Amino acid sequence: MNRRAFLRAGGVAIALPFLEGLPSRSAWAADSPPVFSLYIVAACGVVGKKFFPDATGPLTTDGLAAMTDKATHVLAPHAKNLLFIRGINFPMGGPTNCGHAQGLCQSLTARPAQGGGSTASAGGVSADVLIAQLVNEGGAEPLTLYAGNRRNGYIAERISFKGGGAGQVRSADDNPYTLYSKLVGLAESGGSSSGGNSGAQLAEELIRSRKSANDFVREELNSLMRMSALSSADKKRLQQHFDAIRDAEVTMGEMAGTCSQAGLSTSELDALKSGFAFKTNGMIEDVAKLHLELVALAFACNFNRVATLQHGDGTDGTRYSVPANATLGWPFHHISHRVQSDAATGNNPTAEQAHAEIDVLRMQTLLHGLDQFKARDLFDKSIIMWTNHVSDGPSHSFRNVPTIIAGSGGGYLKQGAFIDAGDVTNNRLFNGLIAAAVRDKTEWTENFGEGKGSGPIDGMLA
């Protein structure tokens, strides 16, 4: 049964979060919380020696924070909810074509890629699609998001697949407005919205009047907040929920103000509705953060139980303003190759240092997302996986691909630890993650993808 409840007024419908005091209007039943899954795939590898701790073992806030030479030290505030895993390989032994494209195609399918470059395809269904079919009402498709330049003319989105072969990749939304509009009921369904105004008209009114979607339901919200059945925790949860919606609106407005297409300024509404004029000046991190905020909101109101976020692409042209790149001024793809080329590889030490600094930035973006999940009490009922489409920039290696998991998946997964998977293929990673994600609906006993061995990774379960 779909338990999603809404506040409705003036054509706006805002989904509500979990409310223990009002079971009939809560996003889910208190005795049957769902497990939500977010899969993040970043681009161009990491600087391995400066990414994870040097040794496996327990993760503590103080211990991780002290490792300032490691990119993951910025995640220290959430150490007790983290699982770092090394020793995971993709099914292909190494690239046979463009490693970026082939890595993307393996990252969530755990199957060898087919072809390469701009026509690369997957060997089978991706984990997000499989999980969504099992847990979403009516098998609704997962949220599929993208932070980066989808119009780069080469690889673009390549992580979510309906199946194997050509034409199976699922299109990703690069514009955070798309998900926002669905969460506040601005997206049109069947050509009209509940209040007699089209979604576009309502959105335009919000932009023009500088109002928040919250303003349309303010009276109903205040009435709800006054209900004696709500606990103090419920009221705090509601306030955080609506504050986050407003924060997202402000952020989108700031982003839209810098957008232009072909040298012509666009209105905020057009920029948000039609897509970004993507900037390669580091805007990618702001977009990723906003996507993460909105996914946390979507999960909190049980809008969808599954999402993916592709964070960059193989030929990422972002010019990060990290200290080591001040003299180089190279795009990230060249930095990852350690030479100013999309094809050759080098060993420029300044580029390596710049890559390590970019790793820290990307971990700060992940931290921002984890903060959102923690604020909404989602860690105990979520799986947030972060990985990369290659392990290392210059080599484009598919071996020892870094993996971070936040959240216990309903108490199923180990937390506060750094483990070595033992040189296994990522099918075993997904066997564990799928089992955690679908437990309230079914028991997962199959072997996902292709690879060596079956069952979950030893040591990843609680």
Coordinates of C-alpha atoms in Angstrom, one line a residue, residues 3 17-34:
R3 CA 1.4 5.4 2.5
P17 CA 7.8 12.6 6.2
F18 CA 7.5 9.8 8.7
L19 CA 5.2 10.9 11.6
E20 CA 5.0 8.4 14.5
G21 CA 2.0 10.3 16.1
L22 CA -0.1 10.2 13.0
P23 CA 0.1 6.7 11.4
S24 CA -2.6 7.5 8.8
R25 CA -0.7 10.4 7.5
S26 CA 2.8 9.0 7.9
A27 CA 5.2 8.2 5.0
W28 CA 5.4 4.6 6.4
A29 CA 4.2 2.4 9.2
A30 CA 6.3 2.6 12.4
D31 CA 6.5 -1.2 12.7
S32 CA 7.5 -1.6 9.1
P33 CA 10.1 0.9 8.0
P34 CA 11.3 0.6 4.4

